Structures are given as structure tokens and as C-alpha cells.
mmCIF file of C-alpha atoms and ligand atoms in Angstrom:
data_model
loop_
_atom_site.group_PDB
_atom_site.id
_atom_site.type_symbol
_atom_site.label_atom_id
_atom_site.label_comp_id
_atom_site.label_asym_id
_atom_site.label_seq_id
_atom_site.Cartn_x
_atom_site.Cartn_y
_atom_site.Cartn_z
ATOM 1 C CA MET A 1 -0.127 -0.161 0.023
ATOM 2 C CA ARG A 2 1.322 3.501 -0.791
ATOM 3 C CA ILE A 3 0.983 5.705 2.311
ATOM 4 C CA SER A 4 1.014 9.785 2.389
ATOM 5 C CA ARG A 5 4.147 11.542 2.706
ATOM 6 C CA ARG A 6 2.389 13.261 5.532
ATOM 7 C CA ILE A 7 2.958 9.609 7.405
ATOM 8 C CA SER A 8 6.057 8.570 5.601
ATOM 9 C CA GLU A 9 8.278 10.975 5.884
ATOM 10 C CA LEU A 10 7.636 11.646 9.543
ATOM 11 C CA PRO A 11 10.954 11.216 11.491
ATOM 12 C CA PRO A 12 10.782 7.842 13.577
ATOM 13 C CA TYR A 13 9.188 7.951 16.796
ATOM 14 C CA PRO A 14 12.340 9.270 19.201
ATOM 15 C CA PHE A 15 10.887 6.978 22.206
ATOM 16 C CA ALA A 16 10.680 3.888 19.869
ATOM 17 C CA GLU A 17 14.825 2.947 20.245
ATOM 18 C CA ILE A 18 14.399 3.165 24.078
ATOM 19 C CA ASP A 19 10.965 1.408 24.289
ATOM 20 C CA ARG A 20 12.555 -1.653 22.501
ATOM 21 C CA ARG A 21 15.874 -1.581 24.814
ATOM 22 C CA ILE A 22 13.412 -1.397 28.235
ATOM 23 C CA GLU A 23 11.477 -4.705 26.869
ATOM 24 C CA GLU A 24 14.888 -6.152 26.579
ATOM 25 C CA LYS A 25 15.966 -5.069 30.173
ATOM 26 C CA LYS A 26 12.715 -6.580 31.555
ATOM 27 C CA ARG A 27 13.479 -9.583 29.492
ATOM 28 C CA GLN A 28 16.829 -10.250 31.506
ATOM 29 C CA GLY A 29 15.056 -9.634 34.667
ATOM 30 C CA VAL A 30 16.028 -5.850 35.238
ATOM 31 C CA ASP A 31 13.507 -3.971 37.424
ATOM 32 C CA VAL A 32 13.512 -1.322 35.568
ATOM 33 C CA ILE A 33 12.573 2.335 37.173
ATOM 34 C CA ASN A 34 11.122 4.645 34.902
ATOM 35 C CA PHE A 35 11.804 8.521 34.838
ATOM 36 C CA GLY A 36 10.471 9.072 31.142
ATOM 37 C CA VAL A 37 6.944 9.417 31.139
ATOM 38 C CA GLY A 38 4.934 12.731 32.134
ATOM 39 C CA ASP A 39 1.624 10.825 33.028
ATOM 40 C CA PRO A 40 0.526 11.413 36.528
ATOM 41 C CA ASP A 41 0.808 8.560 38.845
ATOM 42 C CA LEU A 42 -1.756 9.819 41.495
ATOM 43 C CA PRO A 43 -5.853 8.935 41.397
ATOM 44 C CA THR A 44 -7.992 11.562 39.935
ATOM 45 C CA PRO A 45 -9.583 12.659 43.278
ATOM 46 C CA ALA A 46 -12.635 10.795 44.410
ATOM 47 C CA HIS A 47 -15.700 13.993 44.314
ATOM 48 C CA ILE A 48 -14.946 14.011 40.300
ATOM 49 C CA ILE A 49 -15.010 10.539 39.924
ATOM 50 C CA ALA A 50 -18.403 10.406 41.568
ATOM 51 C CA VAL A 51 -19.991 12.549 39.064
ATOM 52 C CA LEU A 52 -19.147 10.964 36.077
ATOM 53 C CA CYS A 53 -20.108 7.590 37.868
ATOM 54 C CA GLU A 54 -23.472 9.078 38.228
ATOM 55 C CA GLU A 55 -23.728 11.195 34.866
ATOM 56 C CA ALA A 56 -22.881 7.706 33.207
ATOM 57 C CA SER A 57 -26.403 6.112 33.851
ATOM 58 C CA ASP A 58 -28.450 9.401 32.896
ATOM 59 C CA ALA A 59 -29.903 8.507 29.493
ATOM 60 C CA ALA A 60 -29.901 12.328 28.498
ATOM 61 C CA ASN A 61 -25.913 12.073 28.297
ATOM 62 C CA HIS A 62 -25.580 8.952 25.974
ATOM 63 C CA ARG A 63 -26.550 11.124 22.811
ATOM 64 C CA TYR A 64 -23.970 12.927 20.712
ATOM 65 C CA PRO A 65 -22.690 15.848 22.757
ATOM 66 C CA SER A 66 -22.919 19.474 21.798
ATOM 67 C CA TYR A 67 -20.038 20.283 19.308
ATOM 68 C CA GLN A 68 -18.668 23.376 21.084
ATOM 69 C CA GLY A 69 -19.211 21.752 24.621
ATOM 70 C CA MET A 70 -22.040 21.684 27.014
ATOM 71 C CA ARG A 71 -23.060 25.404 28.445
ATOM 72 C CA SER A 72 -22.348 24.341 31.648
ATOM 73 C CA PHE A 73 -18.866 23.038 30.757
ATOM 74 C CA ARG A 74 -18.350 26.226 29.164
ATOM 75 C CA GLU A 75 -19.352 28.435 31.756
ATOM 76 C CA ALA A 76 -17.397 26.445 34.332
ATOM 77 C CA ALA A 77 -14.222 27.226 32.442
ATOM 78 C CA ALA A 78 -14.891 30.925 32.274
ATOM 79 C CA ALA A 79 -15.678 31.248 35.937
ATOM 80 C CA TRP A 80 -12.690 29.081 36.589
ATOM 81 C CA VAL A 81 -10.264 31.458 34.425
ATOM 82 C CA ALA A 82 -12.122 34.655 36.109
ATOM 83 C CA GLY A 83 -11.226 33.363 39.010
ATOM 84 C CA ARG A 84 -7.846 32.393 38.496
ATOM 85 C CA PHE A 85 -6.559 35.010 36.133
ATOM 86 C CA GLY A 86 -8.735 37.876 36.468
ATOM 87 C CA PHE A 87 -10.503 38.180 33.017
ATOM 88 C CA THR A 88 -13.556 37.808 31.414
ATOM 89 C CA LEU A 89 -14.707 35.342 28.873
ATOM 90 C CA ASP A 90 -17.750 34.802 27.151
ATOM 91 C CA PRO A 91 -18.772 31.541 27.763
ATOM 92 C CA ASP A 92 -20.603 31.299 24.168
ATOM 93 C CA ARG A 93 -18.067 32.807 22.109
ATOM 94 C CA GLU A 94 -14.676 32.683 24.145
ATOM 95 C CA VAL A 95 -14.359 28.816 25.101
ATOM 96 C CA LEU A 96 -14.491 25.742 23.368
ATOM 97 C CA ALA A 97 -14.757 22.372 25.077
ATOM 98 C CA LEU A 98 -11.662 20.117 23.589
ATOM 99 C CA ILE A 99 -10.897 16.306 23.553
ATOM 100 C CA GLY A 100 -7.683 16.922 25.808
ATOM 101 C CA SER A 101 -5.465 19.653 24.718
ATOM 102 C CA LYS A 102 -3.463 17.654 22.325
ATOM 103 C CA GLU A 103 -6.404 17.026 20.366
ATOM 104 C CA GLY A 104 -6.973 21.057 20.251
ATOM 105 C CA ILE A 105 -3.443 21.957 19.867
ATOM 106 C CA ALA A 106 -3.026 19.606 16.337
ATOM 107 C CA HIS A 107 -6.175 20.150 14.918
ATOM 108 C CA PHE A 108 -5.940 24.217 15.994
ATOM 109 C CA PRO A 109 -3.422 24.961 12.771
ATOM 110 C CA MET A 110 -5.901 24.295 10.081
ATOM 111 C CA ALA A 111 -7.902 27.109 11.487
ATOM 112 C CA VAL A 112 -4.735 29.718 10.525
ATOM 113 C CA LEU A 113 -2.215 27.831 8.381
ATOM 114 C CA ASP A 114 -2.476 27.747 4.331
ATOM 115 C CA THR A 115 0.003 25.657 2.415
ATOM 116 C CA GLY A 116 3.388 26.962 2.621
ATOM 117 C CA ASP A 117 2.768 29.048 5.689
ATOM 118 C CA ILE A 118 4.702 29.413 8.568
ATOM 119 C CA ALA A 119 4.130 28.406 12.043
ATOM 120 C CA LEU A 120 6.973 29.392 14.444
ATOM 121 C CA VAL A 121 7.922 26.491 16.571
ATOM 122 C CA PRO A 122 10.199 26.555 19.870
ATOM 123 C CA ASN A 123 12.696 23.869 19.945
ATOM 124 C CA PRO A 124 12.985 21.828 22.230
ATOM 125 C CA SER A 125 8.862 21.404 22.328
ATOM 126 C CA TYR A 126 6.202 19.312 23.258
ATOM 127 C CA PRO A 127 6.358 17.425 19.666
ATOM 128 C CA VAL A 128 2.626 18.370 18.163
ATOM 129 C CA TYR A 129 3.257 21.848 17.458
ATOM 130 C CA ARG A 130 5.574 20.597 14.964
ATOM 131 C CA THR A 131 3.658 17.714 13.265
ATOM 132 C CA ALA A 132 0.244 19.513 13.740
ATOM 133 C CA THR A 133 1.553 22.376 11.328
ATOM 134 C CA LEU A 134 3.184 19.807 8.984
ATOM 135 C CA PHE A 135 -0.088 17.752 8.781
ATOM 136 C CA CYS A 136 -1.894 20.611 7.269
ATOM 137 C CA GLY A 137 0.798 21.843 4.944
ATOM 138 C CA GLY A 138 2.398 24.618 6.939
ATOM 139 C CA VAL A 139 5.986 24.982 6.997
ATOM 140 C CA PRO A 140 7.551 24.940 10.786
ATOM 141 C CA VAL A 141 10.499 27.137 11.744
ATOM 142 C CA GLU A 142 12.127 26.659 14.878
ATOM 143 C CA MET A 143 12.822 29.037 17.299
ATOM 144 C CA PRO A 144 15.770 28.105 19.686
ATOM 145 C CA LEU A 145 15.296 27.757 23.274
ATOM 146 C CA ARG A 146 18.865 28.731 25.085
ATOM 147 C CA GLU A 147 19.232 28.162 28.776
ATOM 148 C CA GLU A 148 21.140 31.622 28.821
ATOM 149 C CA ARG A 149 17.922 33.292 27.608
ATOM 150 C CA GLY A 150 15.939 31.037 30.602
ATOM 151 C CA PHE A 151 14.617 29.461 27.882
ATOM 152 C CA LEU A 152 12.573 31.809 26.211
ATOM 153 C CA PRO A 153 12.594 32.154 22.222
ATOM 154 C CA ASP A 154 14.853 35.254 21.038
ATOM 155 C CA LEU A 155 11.793 37.372 19.084
ATOM 156 C CA ALA A 156 14.293 39.887 17.858
ATOM 157 C CA ALA A 157 16.420 36.946 16.086
ATOM 158 C CA VAL A 158 13.447 36.250 13.882
ATOM 159 C CA PRO A 159 14.315 37.520 10.393
ATOM 160 C CA GLU A 160 11.795 39.967 8.813
ATOM 161 C CA GLU A 161 11.130 37.662 5.969
ATOM 162 C CA THR A 162 10.106 34.858 8.206
ATOM 163 C CA TRP A 163 7.573 37.146 10.166
ATOM 164 C CA ARG A 164 6.197 38.059 6.934
ATOM 165 C CA LYS A 165 5.069 34.446 5.956
ATOM 166 C CA ALA A 166 4.138 33.763 9.474
ATOM 167 C CA ARG A 167 0.850 33.260 10.447
ATOM 168 C CA LEU A 168 1.122 31.008 13.946
ATOM 169 C CA LEU A 169 3.662 30.949 16.716
ATOM 170 C CA PHE A 170 3.648 28.474 19.550
ATOM 171 C CA VAL A 171 4.597 28.817 23.065
ATOM 172 C CA ASN A 172 4.065 26.782 26.244
ATOM 173 C CA TYR A 173 4.759 27.967 29.835
ATOM 174 C CA PRO A 174 5.195 26.757 32.373
ATOM 175 C CA ASN A 175 7.549 24.463 29.661
ATOM 176 C CA ASN A 176 7.794 21.202 28.786
ATOM 177 C CA PRO A 177 10.517 19.845 28.972
ATOM 178 C CA THR A 178 12.707 22.501 29.935
ATOM 179 C CA THR A 179 10.613 23.382 32.982
ATOM 180 C CA ALA A 180 11.041 27.299 32.443
ATOM 181 C CA ILE A 181 8.540 29.833 33.015
ATOM 182 C CA ALA A 182 7.665 33.057 31.891
ATOM 183 C CA ASP A 183 6.770 36.252 32.936
ATOM 184 C CA HIS A 184 4.504 39.333 32.009
ATOM 185 C CA ALA A 185 7.427 41.122 30.199
ATOM 186 C CA PHE A 186 7.613 38.231 27.761
ATOM 187 C CA PHE A 187 4.230 37.784 27.150
ATOM 188 C CA GLU A 188 4.046 41.453 26.566
ATOM 189 C CA GLU A 189 6.982 40.982 24.006
ATOM 190 C CA LEU A 190 4.844 37.897 22.323
ATOM 191 C CA VAL A 191 1.805 40.704 22.001
ATOM 192 C CA TYR A 192 3.872 43.029 20.421
ATOM 193 C CA TYR A 193 5.271 41.115 17.870
ATOM 194 C CA ALA A 194 2.163 39.156 17.042
ATOM 195 C CA ARG A 195 -0.034 42.696 16.553
ATOM 196 C CA LYS A 196 2.540 43.814 14.416
ATOM 197 C CA HIS A 197 3.113 40.814 12.241
ATOM 198 C CA GLU A 198 -0.500 39.517 12.423
ATOM 199 C CA VAL A 199 0.591 36.277 13.626
ATOM 200 C CA VAL A 200 -1.822 34.182 15.636
ATOM 201 C CA LEU A 201 -0.552 33.205 19.244
ATOM 202 C CA ALA A 202 -1.108 29.461 20.665
ATOM 203 C CA HIS A 203 -0.412 29.255 24.001
ATOM 204 C CA ASP A 204 -0.339 25.704 25.405
ATOM 205 C CA LEU A 205 -0.888 26.320 29.300
ATOM 206 C CA ALA A 206 -1.017 22.560 30.402
ATOM 207 C CA TYR A 207 0.905 22.995 33.526
ATOM 208 C CA SER A 208 -0.690 26.256 34.716
ATOM 209 C CA GLU A 209 -1.506 24.833 38.135
ATOM 210 C CA ILE A 210 1.568 22.355 38.642
ATOM 211 C CA THR A 211 3.414 25.219 40.211
ATOM 212 C CA PHE A 212 6.147 25.427 43.634
ATOM 213 C CA ASP A 213 6.992 27.676 46.056
ATOM 214 C CA GLY A 214 4.049 30.152 45.736
ATOM 215 C CA TYR A 215 4.993 30.353 41.931
ATOM 216 C CA VAL A 216 1.921 31.421 40.221
ATOM 217 C CA ALA A 217 1.704 30.855 36.564
ATOM 218 C CA PRO A 218 0.503 34.115 34.302
ATOM 219 C CA SER A 219 -2.157 33.599 31.389
ATOM 220 C CA LEU A 220 -1.012 35.301 28.040
ATOM 221 C CA LEU A 221 -4.510 36.607 27.906
ATOM 222 C CA GLU A 222 -3.560 38.747 31.113
ATOM 223 C CA ILE A 223 -2.002 41.129 28.542
ATOM 224 C CA PRO A 224 -4.335 43.699 27.306
ATOM 225 C CA GLY A 225 -5.042 43.516 23.616
ATOM 226 C CA ALA A 226 -3.709 39.528 23.966
ATOM 227 C CA LYS A 227 -7.471 38.292 23.224
ATOM 228 C CA GLY A 228 -7.551 39.384 19.724
ATOM 229 C CA VAL A 229 -4.003 37.366 18.640
ATOM 230 C CA ALA A 230 -3.849 34.608 21.061
ATOM 231 C CA ILE A 231 -5.823 31.099 21.709
ATOM 232 C CA GLU A 232 -4.933 29.505 25.052
ATOM 233 C CA PHE A 233 -5.175 25.902 25.422
ATOM 234 C CA HIS A 234 -5.945 24.330 28.877
ATOM 235 C CA SER A 235 -6.359 20.931 30.063
ATOM 236 C CA LEU A 236 -7.610 19.236 33.210
ATOM 237 C CA SER A 237 -5.291 16.450 32.855
ATOM 238 C CA LYS A 238 -2.329 17.295 34.920
ATOM 239 C CA THR A 239 -4.394 19.782 37.255
ATOM 240 C CA TYR A 240 -6.795 17.044 38.590
ATOM 241 C CA ASN A 241 -5.024 14.453 37.824
ATOM 242 C CA MET A 242 -7.482 12.971 34.734
ATOM 243 C CA THR A 243 -5.133 12.395 31.584
ATOM 244 C CA GLY A 244 -7.268 9.518 31.094
ATOM 245 C CA TRP A 245 -10.193 11.288 30.840
ATOM 246 C CA ARG A 246 -9.853 13.276 27.605
ATOM 247 C CA ILE A 247 -10.893 16.504 28.483
ATOM 248 C CA GLY A 248 -9.362 20.405 28.217
ATOM 249 C CA PHE A 249 -10.443 23.802 26.682
ATOM 250 C CA ALA A 250 -9.728 26.767 24.357
ATOM 251 C CA VAL A 251 -9.886 30.415 25.110
ATOM 252 C CA GLY A 252 -9.278 33.453 23.078
ATOM 253 C CA GLY A 253 -11.348 35.634 21.257
ATOM 254 C CA GLU A 254 -14.269 35.294 18.967
ATOM 255 C CA ASP A 255 -12.216 35.552 15.713
ATOM 256 C CA ILE A 256 -9.873 32.818 16.698
ATOM 257 C CA ILE A 257 -12.293 30.494 18.488
ATOM 258 C CA ALA A 258 -15.154 30.664 15.989
ATOM 259 C CA PRO A 259 -13.035 29.349 12.743
ATOM 260 C CA PHE A 260 -11.667 26.895 15.084
ATOM 261 C CA ALA A 261 -14.815 25.697 16.433
ATOM 262 C CA LYS A 262 -15.355 25.150 12.201
ATOM 263 C CA VAL A 263 -12.649 22.326 12.149
ATOM 264 C CA LYS A 264 -13.908 20.741 15.123
ATOM 265 C CA GLU A 265 -17.433 20.545 13.667
ATOM 266 C CA ASN A 266 -15.955 18.708 10.491
ATOM 267 C CA ILE A 267 -13.633 16.094 12.551
ATOM 268 C CA ASP A 268 -15.302 15.511 16.214
ATOM 269 C CA SER A 269 -18.511 15.392 18.008
ATOM 270 C CA GLY A 270 -17.107 16.685 21.169
ATOM 271 C CA VAL A 271 -16.646 15.206 24.639
ATOM 272 C CA PHE A 272 -18.915 12.692 26.613
ATOM 273 C CA ASN A 273 -21.381 14.835 28.485
ATOM 274 C CA ALA A 274 -20.456 12.614 31.410
ATOM 275 C CA VAL A 275 -16.655 13.773 31.628
ATOM 276 C CA GLN A 276 -17.528 17.343 30.765
ATOM 277 C CA LEU A 277 -19.991 17.348 33.868
ATOM 278 C CA ALA A 278 -17.157 15.431 35.883
ATOM 279 C CA ALA A 279 -14.929 18.210 35.179
ATOM 280 C CA VAL A 280 -17.686 20.940 35.735
ATOM 281 C CA ALA A 281 -17.100 19.212 39.328
ATOM 282 C CA ALA A 282 -13.467 19.480 38.927
ATOM 283 C CA LEU A 283 -13.320 23.150 37.719
ATOM 284 C CA ARG A 284 -15.791 24.459 40.213
ATOM 285 C CA GLY A 285 -15.050 22.209 43.285
ATOM 286 C CA PRO A 286 -12.746 22.351 46.054
ATOM 287 C CA GLN A 287 -9.287 23.075 45.244
ATOM 288 C CA ASP A 288 -7.258 21.542 47.753
ATOM 289 C CA CYS A 289 -6.411 18.682 45.841
ATOM 290 C CA VAL A 290 -4.535 20.454 43.068
ATOM 291 C CA ARG A 291 -3.067 21.977 46.374
ATOM 292 C CA ASP A 292 -1.896 18.830 47.625
ATOM 293 C CA ASN A 293 -0.975 17.388 44.217
ATOM 294 C CA CYS A 294 1.762 20.409 44.085
ATOM 295 C CA GLY A 295 2.606 19.207 47.566
ATOM 296 C CA VAL A 296 3.248 16.158 46.926
ATOM 297 C CA TYR A 297 5.592 16.530 43.503
ATOM 298 C CA ALA A 298 7.036 19.459 45.288
ATOM 299 C CA ARG A 299 8.613 16.509 47.954
ATOM 300 C CA ARG A 300 9.657 14.441 45.061
ATOM 301 C CA ARG A 301 11.477 17.370 42.917
ATOM 302 C CA ASP A 302 13.226 17.945 46.323
ATOM 303 C CA ILE A 303 14.194 14.036 46.740
ATOM 304 C CA LEU A 304 15.139 13.951 43.441
ATOM 305 C CA LEU A 305 17.146 17.147 43.174
ATOM 306 C CA GLU A 306 19.230 16.217 46.341
ATOM 307 C CA GLY A 307 19.809 12.881 45.141
ATOM 308 C CA LEU A 308 21.228 14.317 41.726
ATOM 309 C CA ARG A 309 23.050 16.640 43.562
ATOM 310 C CA SER A 310 24.851 14.407 45.951
ATOM 311 C CA ILE A 311 26.088 12.550 42.624
ATOM 312 C CA GLY A 312 27.719 15.997 42.045
ATOM 313 C CA TRP A 313 25.619 17.096 39.164
ATOM 314 C CA GLU A 314 24.585 20.737 38.950
ATOM 315 C CA VAL A 315 20.751 20.936 38.464
ATOM 316 C CA ALA A 316 18.468 23.837 38.715
ATOM 317 C CA ALA A 317 15.294 23.710 40.530
ATOM 318 C CA PRO A 318 12.111 23.968 38.994
ATOM 319 C CA MET A 319 9.322 26.430 39.764
ATOM 320 C CA ALA A 320 6.575 24.520 37.605
ATOM 321 C CA THR A 321 5.674 21.556 35.882
ATOM 322 C CA LEU A 322 6.299 17.508 36.365
ATOM 323 C CA TYR A 323 10.201 17.341 35.614
ATOM 324 C CA ILE A 324 13.706 18.480 36.162
ATOM 325 C CA TRP A 325 15.659 19.250 33.291
ATOM 326 C CA MET A 326 19.257 18.252 33.612
ATOM 327 C CA ARG A 327 22.484 18.982 31.430
ATOM 328 C CA VAL A 328 23.711 15.694 30.805
ATOM 329 C CA PRO A 329 27.585 15.024 32.714
ATOM 330 C CA ARG A 330 30.703 16.045 30.622
ATOM 331 C CA GLY A 331 31.876 13.667 28.025
ATOM 332 C CA HIS A 332 27.925 12.415 27.476
ATOM 333 C CA ASP A 333 25.598 13.631 24.659
ATOM 334 C CA SER A 334 21.654 12.795 25.599
ATOM 335 C CA ARG A 335 21.885 9.565 24.201
ATOM 336 C CA SER A 336 24.517 8.330 25.144
ATOM 337 C CA PHE A 337 23.776 8.904 29.023
ATOM 338 C CA THR A 338 20.509 7.548 28.455
ATOM 339 C CA THR A 339 21.912 4.495 27.522
ATOM 340 C CA GLU A 340 24.804 4.720 30.308
ATOM 341 C CA LEU A 341 22.007 5.138 32.853
ATOM 342 C CA LEU A 342 19.529 1.989 31.419
ATOM 343 C CA GLU A 343 22.522 -0.017 31.322
ATOM 344 C CA LYS A 344 24.279 0.869 34.477
ATOM 345 C CA ALA A 345 21.298 1.144 36.857
ATOM 346 C CA GLY A 346 17.910 0.147 35.197
ATOM 347 C CA ILE A 347 16.770 3.585 34.987
ATOM 348 C CA VAL A 348 14.653 5.304 31.844
ATOM 349 C CA VAL A 349 14.540 9.218 31.452
ATOM 350 C CA ALA A 350 13.827 10.870 28.427
ATOM 351 C CA PRO A 351 16.576 12.251 26.153
ATOM 352 C CA GLY A 352 16.337 15.917 25.633
ATOM 353 C CA SER A 353 16.819 15.260 21.933
ATOM 354 C CA ALA A 354 13.930 13.870 21.322
ATOM 355 C CA TYR A 355 12.383 17.416 21.943
ATOM 356 C CA GLY A 356 14.207 18.797 19.298
ATOM 357 C CA SER A 357 18.141 18.954 17.937
ATOM 358 C CA ARG A 358 18.333 21.742 21.213
ATOM 359 C CA GLY A 359 17.188 19.422 23.573
ATOM 360 C CA GLU A 360 20.558 17.958 22.648
ATOM 361 C CA GLY A 361 22.864 17.369 26.147
ATOM 362 C CA TYR A 362 19.746 17.535 28.455
ATOM 363 C CA VAL A 363 17.750 14.884 29.765
ATOM 364 C CA ARG A 364 14.244 15.076 31.320
ATOM 365 C CA PHE A 365 13.458 13.070 34.699
ATOM 366 C CA SER A 366 9.501 12.838 35.614
ATOM 367 C CA LEU A 367 8.160 13.437 38.779
ATOM 368 C CA THR A 368 5.228 10.401 38.780
ATOM 369 C CA LEU A 369 7.111 8.268 40.783
ATOM 370 C CA SER A 370 6.360 7.096 44.209
ATOM 371 C CA ASP A 371 8.914 8.676 47.156
ATOM 372 C CA GLN A 372 10.038 4.916 47.181
ATOM 373 C CA LEU A 373 10.637 4.535 43.756
ATOM 374 C CA LEU A 374 12.281 7.994 43.577
ATOM 375 C CA LEU A 375 14.564 7.419 46.350
ATOM 376 C CA GLU A 376 15.536 3.711 44.981
ATOM 377 C CA GLY A 377 16.113 5.172 41.485
ATOM 378 C CA VAL A 378 18.483 7.894 43.546
ATOM 379 C CA ASP A 379 20.223 5.391 45.071
ATOM 380 C CA ARG A 380 20.819 3.241 42.050
ATOM 381 C CA ILE A 381 22.176 6.371 39.905
ATOM 382 C CA GLY A 382 24.564 7.116 43.090
ATOM 383 C CA LYS A 383 25.974 3.872 42.861
ATOM 384 C CA ALA A 384 26.435 3.522 39.357
ATOM 385 C CA PHE A 385 28.026 6.970 38.567
ATOM 386 C CA SER A 386 30.235 7.239 41.961
HETATM 387 C C1 LIG B 401 0.147 16.975 29.059
HETATM 388 C C2 LIG B 401 0.516 17.815 27.803
HETATM 389 C C3 LIG B 401 -0.266 18.110 26.750
HETATM 390 C C4 LIG B 401 -1.579 17.298 26.797
HETATM 391 O O1 LIG B 401 -2.221 17.187 27.524
HETATM 392 P P1 LIG B 401 -3.906 16.642 27.322
HETATM 393 O O2 LIG B 401 -5.085 17.665 27.848
HETATM 394 O O3 LIG B 401 -4.057 15.397 28.007
HETATM 395 O O4 LIG B 401 -4.115 16.281 26.183
HETATM 396 C C5 LIG B 401 -0.080 19.387 26.249
HETATM 397 N N1 LIG B 401 0.881 20.114 26.080
HETATM 398 C C6 LIG B 401 1.953 19.680 26.806
HETATM 399 C C7 LIG B 401 2.900 20.233 26.844
HETATM 400 C C8 LIG B 401 1.883 18.625 27.704
HETATM 401 O O5 LIG B 401 2.811 18.253 28.522
#
């Protein structure tokens, strides 16, 4: 069978080789500890599950959901945003339900890109920005994220010619994989460039609530004028340990949300109502589960940091996200260090290079493991590298 170039020309899945080696290790009887995946290990809070169970048996919820999301879900999302970030949204025109934010991020470029249009994509980054651009005939142009700039792209370094052809720009703060955060000054700069060059900003805010040490992550839409040029992707996945439930939402000005809703009307048929109603319970219910979650991740972060530093490795404490982003020890690259960790210690980490060429020289550790596994992992790394 002939398959499309869109698929056949995609680079191989970066984790395929690692997955194969993990399997091999397991077959040899090695008890592998996996720091590679960013999927919360903690359960969804009980009050959210209870609503799903109840609503799942209501026949009114068994039919096709609405395309844009239930009004009660859109209202809950708008109220949550207002309470959290302090700006108002029209739930009918400025909020759209998503089947997880990944779905939204993957389909949104279809609303703004024509064949040959440029999308500015950070490197390293979550891989979906680039693939989604390619899938709709767009041209991804990389914005390097460098440690010396706090992993913020240098917008002034983007050539005029690139800005002219650009229609879309992706950003993600708090950032996966670098764990970097952005301040209002950077967001103001983004809005300035977006307005000047008529570029739509797509901000992936999946980690807005996974923050530590009192840090509160801002929304790009807090910047005056941003609503006219930006869309923001919210996810319940990391906030409420709901990765398997598949629900998120997009917010932005009507001019951006309306064409995006048109794309989605032609692709999917919305999110199961019972899941939306459970999400309403999450957004409107008590938020101490979120605070408790962050407490767990902060403790794990400290365990891992202390362990890595005691080996003599320099590693910065992240203010947000589920990860630690570490420079590999001298003499290694991402892949050789990842291989050595697996061979010598039975430890899996994500090689930075899997997130783009600029991730080379780094690895990403996830905090989605129990304290006990973290301690065991750190112990093994220490023994293997001392
Ligand atoms: C986890 C993650 C998402 C996806 O979240 P879903 O809502 O589960 O689709 C989006 N962006 C980044 C950067 C992530 O790490």
C-alpha cells in the first residue's frame, strides 16, 4: 500500500528505540525504574469520579454531545479562568471544549494555516506543534530555546522575512520539557510581535497549576490586547490527574475561536457529557486537591534534586511542571547518557534530543513516581556513577 508522504516522511518516533531497550532489559529480569513518562501516577480526586459515575447512567448523556461543549462546562471553564487569572470570557463565543488539549493543539493549525504558511515552533518542545503544522501543509520554523535566555525564544532574532510569512506561533510556559517559566514582560513582547506581524499566538498552558514555592503562572490573555491575537489551551489532565479522561478547553477571542470551532465540527463530535459534567465538578469544586498534588510533586522534586546534587551534578530547582531538566555530565550526549543510565542503573529518562535538536545535551526526569521509587532510583544512579 502507498501511504502519504505526511506519514512516511515523519521522523521515527524518538522513544521507539528506548522502548525496545526497556523491553529487552525487562526480559533480562532488570527491574526498570521509568523516569521517562509525564503521566500523573496519582488518582483522580474522588468527588470528580463520583459525578462521572452518576452521570454515566443518565440516558440524557448518551447521545451526541454539542460540538462546542455543554453550556455548563463552558460556563465553569470561564468562571475558573476568571477566578484564577482575573479576566472575563463569554462562554458562548470565547470558550471551546476539547478532547484533551493535545487534540485542540493538533487541530488548531487548520484554522489559521494555508499551505506554505509558516508556524514558529520552539525547539525543544512538545512534538505536537511541529507535526500538526506539517499535517496541514504549514512550514515549521524553529525558535531555539537557550538556557542562557531562560529558555525563552529570542523574538528579535526572527528574520523580518520569516515574520512576513508567519501566521502562527506556539509557546508553552510553564514549559515542557525545559521547566522554564515566563513573566509578563515576555508575554507583552509576544503580543507586541503578534499584533505587528498579524501572527496568531497559541499558548499551551497544560502546567499552569503544577507550580511550587508560591509561584503562580500567568495567562497570556492577561496582557491587554492579547485576546485579539491569542488562543490558550487548558487541560484538566495534569491539574486533576485526569490524563485518561480526555478533556480540556481553549479560550480566546471570538475571531479565533469561531474558525477553530468550524474545524472541529467537521472532525469530531465533542466530549462525552458525563466527562464534561465531571470536569465541571473539578473546576467548580474544592481546589485543595490541586494544592495537595503540588505538595507531593514539590517533595518528589526535592528528593530527586538532593539525590542528583549529591552525585555532584548541577541541576536547577524547577518552579513548575512535572519534570527536572538536567544537563548531561561532561563527555556525554543525551543518547549516550540515557543508554548508560539504563545499562548501569536500570533507569529510564527521556533524552532531551527527543524534543528537538536544541534539547541535545539534556535529559528530562519525571516526578510521576512514588517517593520510594524515587529514592531507589537516586540510590541506583549514585552507585552507578560514583
Ligand atoms: C501533557 C501535555 C499536554 C496534553 O494534555 P492533554 O490535555 O492530556 O491532551 C499538552 N501540552 C503539553 C506540553 C503537555 O505536556
